[in-house]
């Protein structure tokens, strides 16, 4: 399949699948390990991909949440994410896509300005999370957040749906940009 | 804050912003906080930057003084505003600083031994090194060693040079109160021990703080684009970029050199409005260079980190070292 659609497969019972997309393999692997270590009532599946579109010959479950990881130190990761976004169906963007930005801690290594990603997340109306994935403690906290978001997107949390997520996770910068 | 309030606000937000209006601008400290917050949220990326037209200040510039600022490698530091600094007391400061340096060297803190202790310190203003009329004047400090022998009394050897300047610091100057002089950029050339001594004296006398300034890869690409845009006549050096590839165990360095004429031609084809440089133009310029490299070597330069940029006008390294080679820009 060339375009990823949220509703084209039936959901499995008590199973939640997240797709992590990024060029940064090492960081993705560590984040995936951290997420799988979390205690969760649902059965977690974590898929890693370098970019979209995914190869169509593999039988995979329905994806509940896509997380695009951008490293501020490398413009290549941003370009890769921008190209992959074209292969995602627009109905995914109703709360089931999230941008995770890493590398903001070391200012001198940054090739991309922080506000480029803020504008990108604002254009796609998706939540934007900042985390330094190289630090163990921050990574564990972010894994916890992502697991909780995944449970909401898979529909395992009663009363909260994926549609609520962008407005719940909006930071103060997002509101200022919208009101300008 | 005024333009922000005039955009459509919901009633709840209007009530809270009304309260904010009442408190804003009450004390200088709050005014400063507001302007810092405004800078960080409303003017995030400098999407447009004006190319400095410093022609109106050219007459003040003393070409002889400015000439020796060129072709030297400067380490840059960022500096907080100086408290109670006055341009009329420069002679006084020279005297105090030379006494301080002589005292420190006699304490045995300096590393060099066998050096003559006849140190002379000169403070002088550098006219014309500023962006707009509002900027405070730049000033220069030189440490000279008084030569001992009589027939060499003409030339004193310059041991260390440092200069402070402020260029187009409008947004900073708004928040600074009258007792402070804002000269945020400090450039030093010479022995590290002397830089440390000068730094300590300034911190004690003017209650300021020095910190080394690292230039990010993002800013280096801006500098490369703006310096390529400068019109150069005469001496043309190759335009070079150095990239550092983050791979273990040792990092790889890629150096990419292009003929300055080609770089200028590429920039001219990208550049649209005269007098202004936009973010898109800088990105396009760098992307063209990277894709050309990719076509030949199949290496994605955008995954690496830009470490050093060198053009005919100036060169800059990410650790905070710059060298200026052209006097007209």
PDB file of N, CA and C in Angstrom, chain B residues 242-255 299 304-305 307:
ATOM      1  N   UNK B 242      33.387  23.167   5.747  1.00  0.00           N
ATOM      2  CA  UNK B 242      33.870  21.967   6.421  1.00  0.00           C
ATOM      3  C   UNK B 242      32.704  21.325   7.163  1.00  0.00           C
ATOM      4  N   UNK B 243      32.545  20.062   6.939  1.00  0.00           N
ATOM      5  CA  UNK B 243      31.456  19.351   7.592  1.00  0.00           C
ATOM      6  C   UNK B 243      32.046  18.259   8.472  1.00  0.00           C
ATOM      7  N   UNK B 244      31.400  18.025   9.597  1.00  0.00           N
ATOM      8  CA  UNK B 244      31.890  16.978  10.476  1.00  0.00           C
ATOM      9  C   UNK B 244      30.843  15.886  10.526  1.00  0.00           C
ATOM     10  N   UNK B 245      31.243  14.686  10.202  1.00  0.00           N
ATOM     11  CA  UNK B 245      30.299  13.573  10.170  1.00  0.00           C
ATOM     12  C   UNK B 245      30.322  12.871  11.519  1.00  0.00           C
ATOM     13  N   UNK B 246      29.189  12.777  12.171  1.00  0.00           N
ATOM     14  CA  UNK B 246      29.196  12.133  13.482  1.00  0.00           C
ATOM     15  C   UNK B 246      29.159  10.626  13.360  1.00  0.00           C
ATOM     16  N   UNK B 247      30.291   9.992  13.341  1.00  0.00           N
ATOM     17  CA  UNK B 247      30.284   8.532  13.324  1.00  0.00           C
ATOM     18  C   UNK B 247      31.346   8.045  14.279  1.00  0.00           C
ATOM     19  N   UNK B 248      31.091   6.904  14.877  1.00  0.00           N
ATOM     20  CA  UNK B 248      32.063   6.358  15.828  1.00  0.00           C
ATOM     21  C   UNK B 248      33.000   5.433  15.081  1.00  0.00           C
ATOM     22  N   UNK B 249      34.211   5.168  15.470  1.00  0.00           N
ATOM     23  CA  UNK B 249      34.911   5.736  16.610  1.00  0.00           C
ATOM     24  C   UNK B 249      35.499   7.122  16.337  1.00  0.00           C
ATOM     25  N   UNK B 250      35.911   7.409  15.113  1.00  0.00           N
ATOM     26  CA  UNK B 250      36.497   8.737  14.897  1.00  0.00           C
ATOM     27  C   UNK B 250      35.564   9.516  13.996  1.00  0.00           C
ATOM     28  N   UNK B 251      35.503  10.819  14.192  1.00  0.00           N
ATOM     29  CA  UNK B 251      34.615  11.584  13.323  1.00  0.00           C
ATOM     30  C   UNK B 251      35.340  11.903  12.030  1.00  0.00           C
ATOM     31  N   UNK B 252      34.577  11.901  10.978  1.00  0.00           N
ATOM     32  CA  UNK B 252      35.114  12.145   9.643  1.00  0.00           C
ATOM     33  C   UNK B 252      34.932  13.616   9.329  1.00  0.00           C
ATOM     34  N   UNK B 253      35.866  14.205   8.584  1.00  0.00           N
ATOM     35  CA  UNK B 253      35.692  15.606   8.199  1.00  0.00           C
ATOM     36  C   UNK B 253      35.624  15.705   6.695  1.00  0.00           C
ATOM     37  N   UNK B 254      34.638  16.425   6.212  1.00  0.00           N
ATOM     38  CA  UNK B 254      34.509  16.593   4.774  1.00  0.00           C
ATOM     39  C   UNK B 254      34.754  18.061   4.471  1.00  0.00           C
ATOM     40  N   UNK B 255      35.637  18.333   3.521  1.00  0.00           N
ATOM     41  CA  UNK B 255      35.824  19.726   3.153  1.00  0.00           C
ATOM     42  C   UNK B 255      35.411  19.906   1.704  1.00  0.00           C
ATOM     43  N   UNK B 299      26.632  11.207  -0.767  1.00  0.00           N
ATOM     44  CA  UNK B 299      26.662  11.420   0.687  1.00  0.00           C
ATOM     45  C   UNK B 299      25.680  12.541   0.991  1.00  0.00           C
ATOM     46  N   UNK B 304      25.010  15.705   8.159  1.00  0.00           N
ATOM     47  CA  UNK B 304      26.220  16.008   8.912  1.00  0.00           C
ATOM     48  C   UNK B 304      26.113  17.413   9.489  1.00  0.00           C
ATOM     49  N   UNK B 305      27.155  17.811  10.173  1.00  0.00           N
ATOM     50  CA  UNK B 305      27.086  19.091  10.871  1.00  0.00           C
ATOM     51  C   UNK B 305      28.080  20.057  10.247  1.00  0.00           C
ATOM     52  N   UNK B 307      30.690  22.766  10.267  1.00  0.00           N
ATOM     53  CA  UNK B 307      31.588  23.134  11.351  1.00  0.00           C
ATOM     54  C   UNK B 307      32.333  24.426  11.046  1.00  0.00           C
TER      55      UNK B 307
END
